Amino acid sequence: AQSVTQLDSQVPVFEEAPVELRCNYSSSVSVYLFWYVQYPNQGLQLLLKYLSGSTLVKGINGFEAEFNKSQTSFHLRKPSVHISDTAEYFCAVSETSYDKVIFGPGTSLSVIP
Amino acid sequence: DAGVIQSPRHEVTEMGQEVTLRCKPISGHDYLFWYRQTMMRGLELLIYFNNNVPIDDSGMPEDRFSAKMPNASFSTLKIQPSEPRDSAVYFCASSSTGRDQNEQFFGPGTRLTVL
């Protein structure tokens, strides 16, 4: 069965500092990987996704993530965060041949002025 | 495209009342998902449909919860009778395996408060 772990439930970071949000998954088959962002009082929006090909994936708002198959990880990074990046971030995994997407518990990113 | 549409955006009701949440998926999407989000339990998948047919309802908490999808453009999630512990934000999402491979598009959610 698939599962997603986000080890950090809360990450505070100063404005313009770099940030990394960690995600590890478990699956016995090939997977698609996603990062979603949820701003306060809103639904989830897709930040980026890995389907195949290059392991470095670039998304919206300057975020990027790297797929590491050997470590079963898909960490999200941004070199310089902005106040507007304050939000909840969800890592998710889906089997390529299956319909359901499994979401991690989320990481709350707080950007400090 | 207007995106996934959910109504109402907010619902306040009293314990024991019936609650119906509505969702209109993105046109052309063949999958529809209902999620519940709470602080304690995070984001939980309740049920999902493919081509209007329920595929997996193992996440539905109790018989008080039911979901229908009478056609490709409309789905409902009903709670009868409602209880205070049902208070949460309920999200609907849709996706298409033909394109955007498993990317789910979420609605704005319905915030349900059961008094």
Coordinates of C-alpha atoms in Angstrom, one line a residue:
Chain A
A1 CA 0.0 0.0 0.0
Q2 CA 1.1 3.5 -0.7
S3 CA 1.8 6.0 2.0
V4 CA 3.3 9.5 2.3
T5 CA 5.3 10.9 5.2
Q6 CA 6.0 14.6 5.8
L7 CA 8.3 14.6 8.7
D8 CA 8.0 18.3 9.5
S9 CA 4.5 19.4 10.6
Q10 CA 5.6 23.1 11.0
V11 CA 8.5 25.0 9.4
P12 CA 9.1 28.6 10.3
V13 CA 11.6 30.5 8.1
F14 CA 12.6 34.1 7.7
E15 CA 11.7 36.0 4.6
E16 CA 14.2 35.6 1.7
A17 CA 15.8 32.6 3.3
P18 CA 15.8 29.2 1.5
V19 CA 13.4 26.4 2.5
E20 CA 13.1 22.7 2.1
L21 CA 10.0 20.7 2.9
R22 CA 10.6 17.0 3.1
C23 CA 8.5 14.2 1.7
N24 CA 9.1 10.5 1.6
Y25 CA 6.8 7.9 0.1
S26 CA 6.4 4.2 0.0
S27 CA 5.1 2.2 -3.0
S28 CA 6.0 -1.0 -4.7
V29 CA 5.3 0.3 -8.2
S30 CA 6.1 3.3 -10.3
V31 CA 4.4 6.5 -9.1
Y32 CA 3.4 10.0 -9.9
L33 CA 4.3 12.6 -7.3
F34 CA 2.7 15.9 -6.5
W35 CA 3.1 18.9 -4.3
Y36 CA -0.1 20.9 -3.5
V37 CA -0.4 24.2 -1.7
Q38 CA -3.3 25.4 0.4
Y39 CA -3.6 29.0 1.3
P40 CA -5.8 30.0 4.3
N41 CA -9.5 29.3 3.6
Q42 CA -8.9 28.0 0.1
G43 CA -8.8 24.6 -1.6
L44 CA -5.6 22.9 -2.7
Q45 CA -3.7 24.0 -5.8
L46 CA -1.1 22.1 -7.7
L47 CA 2.5 23.4 -7.3
L48 CA 4.3 20.9 -9.4
K49 CA 4.2 17.2 -10.4
Y50 CA 6.6 14.5 -11.4
L51 CA 5.4 12.0 -14.0
S52 CA 8.6 10.8 -15.7
G53 CA 11.8 12.1 -17.2
S54 CA 14.0 14.7 -15.5
T55 CA 14.1 14.2 -11.8
L56 CA 14.2 17.9 -11.1
V57 CA 10.8 19.4 -11.5
K58 CA 10.0 23.1 -11.6
G59 CA 6.7 24.5 -10.5
I60 CA 4.9 27.7 -10.0
N61 CA 6.0 30.5 -7.7
G62 CA 9.7 29.6 -7.9
F63 CA 9.3 26.2 -6.2
E64 CA 11.1 23.1 -7.4
A65 CA 11.3 19.5 -6.3
E66 CA 13.7 16.6 -6.9
F67 CA 12.6 13.0 -7.3
N68 CA 15.0 10.5 -5.7
K69 CA 14.0 7.0 -6.4
S70 CA 16.6 5.3 -4.3
Q71 CA 15.6 7.3 -1.3
T72 CA 11.9 7.4 -2.2
S73 CA 11.9 11.1 -1.6
F74 CA 10.4 14.1 -3.3
H75 CA 11.6 17.2 -1.3
L76 CA 10.3 20.6 -2.2
R77 CA 12.6 23.6 -2.2
K78 CA 12.6 27.3 -2.8
P79 CA 15.8 29.4 -2.7
S80 CA 14.2 32.5 -1.3
V81 CA 10.7 32.6 0.3
H82 CA 8.3 35.4 0.4
I83 CA 5.6 36.3 3.0
S84 CA 3.0 35.2 0.5
D85 CA 4.4 31.6 0.6
T86 CA 2.9 31.2 4.1
A87 CA 0.5 28.2 3.6
E88 CA 0.0 24.5 4.1
Y89 CA 1.9 22.2 1.7
F90 CA 0.9 18.7 0.9
C91 CA 2.9 16.0 -0.8
A92 CA 0.9 13.3 -2.6
V93 CA 1.6 10.1 -4.5
S94 CA -0.4 8.1 -7.1
E95 CA 0.3 4.9 -8.7
T96 CA 0.6 5.3 -12.5
S97 CA -2.1 2.7 -13.1
Y98 CA -4.4 3.6 -10.3
D99 CA -6.9 6.4 -9.6
K100 CA -6.5 7.4 -6.0
V101 CA -4.0 10.0 -4.8
I102 CA -2.7 9.6 -1.3
F103 CA -2.0 12.8 0.5
G104 CA 0.6 13.3 3.2
P105 CA -0.4 15.0 6.5
G106 CA 0.9 18.4 5.4
T107 CA 3.6 20.9 6.4
S108 CA 2.7 24.3 7.6
L109 CA 5.2 26.9 6.3
S110 CA 5.3 30.2 8.2
V111 CA 7.4 32.9 6.7
I112 CA 8.6 35.4 9.2
P113 CA 9.1 39.0 8.2
Chain B
D1 CA -13.2 27.0 -17.3
A2 CA -14.9 27.9 -14.0
G3 CA -13.1 25.2 -12.1
V4 CA -14.7 22.9 -9.6
I5 CA -17.8 24.5 -8.0
Q6 CA -19.0 23.7 -4.6
S7 CA -22.1 24.9 -2.7
P8 CA -22.8 26.2 -0.2
R9 CA -19.5 27.7 0.9
H10 CA -20.6 27.8 4.5
E11 CA -23.2 25.7 6.3
V12 CA -24.2 26.0 9.9
T13 CA -26.8 23.5 11.1
E14 CA -28.0 21.9 14.3
M15 CA -27.3 18.4 15.4
G16 CA -29.8 15.9 13.9
Q17 CA -30.5 17.9 10.8
E18 CA -29.8 16.7 7.2
V19 CA -27.0 18.4 5.4
T20 CA -26.4 18.2 1.6
L21 CA -23.2 19.4 0.0
R22 CA -23.0 19.9 -3.7
C23 CA -20.3 19.7 -6.3
K24 CA -20.0 20.5 -10.0
P25 CA -16.7 19.0 -11.5
I26 CA -14.7 20.4 -14.3
S27 CA -16.4 19.6 -17.6
G28 CA -14.8 16.5 -19.3
H29 CA -13.3 15.2 -16.1
D30 CA -14.2 11.5 -15.4
Y31 CA -13.2 11.3 -11.8
L32 CA -14.7 13.0 -8.8
F33 CA -13.5 12.8 -5.2
W34 CA -14.9 13.9 -1.9
Y35 CA -12.5 14.8 0.9
R36 CA -12.9 15.9 4.5
Q37 CA -10.3 18.1 6.2
T38 CA -10.0 18.6 10.0
M39 CA -7.2 19.8 12.2
M40 CA -7.1 16.4 14.0
R41 CA -7.2 14.1 11.0
G42 CA -5.9 16.1 8.2
L43 CA -7.2 15.5 4.6
E44 CA -9.3 12.3 4.3
L45 CA -10.6 10.7 1.2
L46 CA -14.2 9.8 1.7
I47 CA -15.3 8.4 -1.6
Y48 CA -14.5 8.7 -5.3
F49 CA -16.4 8.1 -8.6
N50 CA -15.3 7.2 -12.1
N51 CA -17.8 7.9 -14.9
N52 CA -20.5 8.5 -12.2
V53 CA -20.0 5.1 -10.6
P54 CA -18.7 4.9 -7.0
I55 CA -15.4 3.1 -7.0
D56 CA -14.2 3.3 -3.4
D57 CA -16.3 4.4 -0.5
S58 CA -14.1 2.9 2.2
G59 CA -13.4 6.3 3.6
M60 CA -17.0 7.1 4.4
P61 CA -17.1 7.2 8.1
E62 CA -20.6 5.9 8.8
D63 CA -23.9 5.0 7.3
R64 CA -25.0 8.6 8.1
F65 CA -22.9 9.6 5.1
S66 CA -24.0 9.0 1.5
A67 CA -22.8 10.3 -1.8
K68 CA -24.4 10.2 -5.3
M69 CA -23.4 11.3 -8.8
P70 CA -26.5 11.2 -10.9
N71 CA -24.7 12.6 -14.0
A72 CA -21.2 13.7 -15.1
S73 CA -21.7 17.3 -14.0
F74 CA -23.2 16.9 -10.5
S75 CA -22.5 15.2 -7.2
T76 CA -23.9 15.4 -3.7
L77 CA -22.6 14.4 -0.3
K78 CA -25.3 14.0 2.3
I79 CA -25.1 13.6 6.1
Q80 CA -28.2 12.4 7.8
P81 CA -28.4 13.0 10.8
S82 CA -25.6 15.4 11.3
E83 CA -23.5 15.4 14.5
P84 CA -21.1 18.0 15.9
R85 CA -18.1 15.7 15.1
D86 CA -19.0 16.1 11.4
S87 CA -17.8 19.7 11.6
A88 CA -15.1 20.1 9.0
V89 CA -14.2 21.5 5.6
Y90 CA -15.4 19.2 2.8
F91 CA -13.7 19.4 -0.5
C92 CA -14.7 18.1 -3.9
A93 CA -12.0 17.5 -6.5
S94 CA -12.1 16.2 -10.1
S95 CA -9.5 14.8 -12.5
S96 CA -9.1 13.2 -15.8
T97 CA -6.8 10.3 -16.6
G98 CA -6.9 11.2 -20.3
R99 CA -4.9 14.3 -19.6
D100 CA -3.1 15.9 -16.7
Q101 CA -2.5 12.4 -15.4
N102 CA -4.0 12.1 -12.0
E103 CA -3.7 15.8 -11.2
Q104 CA -6.7 16.7 -9.1
F105 CA -8.4 20.1 -9.2
F106 CA -10.0 21.1 -6.0
G107 CA -13.0 23.2 -5.3
P108 CA -13.0 26.0 -2.7
G109 CA -14.6 23.7 -0.1
T110 CA -17.7 23.8 2.1
R111 CA -17.1 24.7 5.8
L112 CA -19.7 22.8 7.8
T113 CA -20.4 23.6 11.4
V114 CA -22.8 21.3 13.3
L115 CA -24.0 22.8 16.6

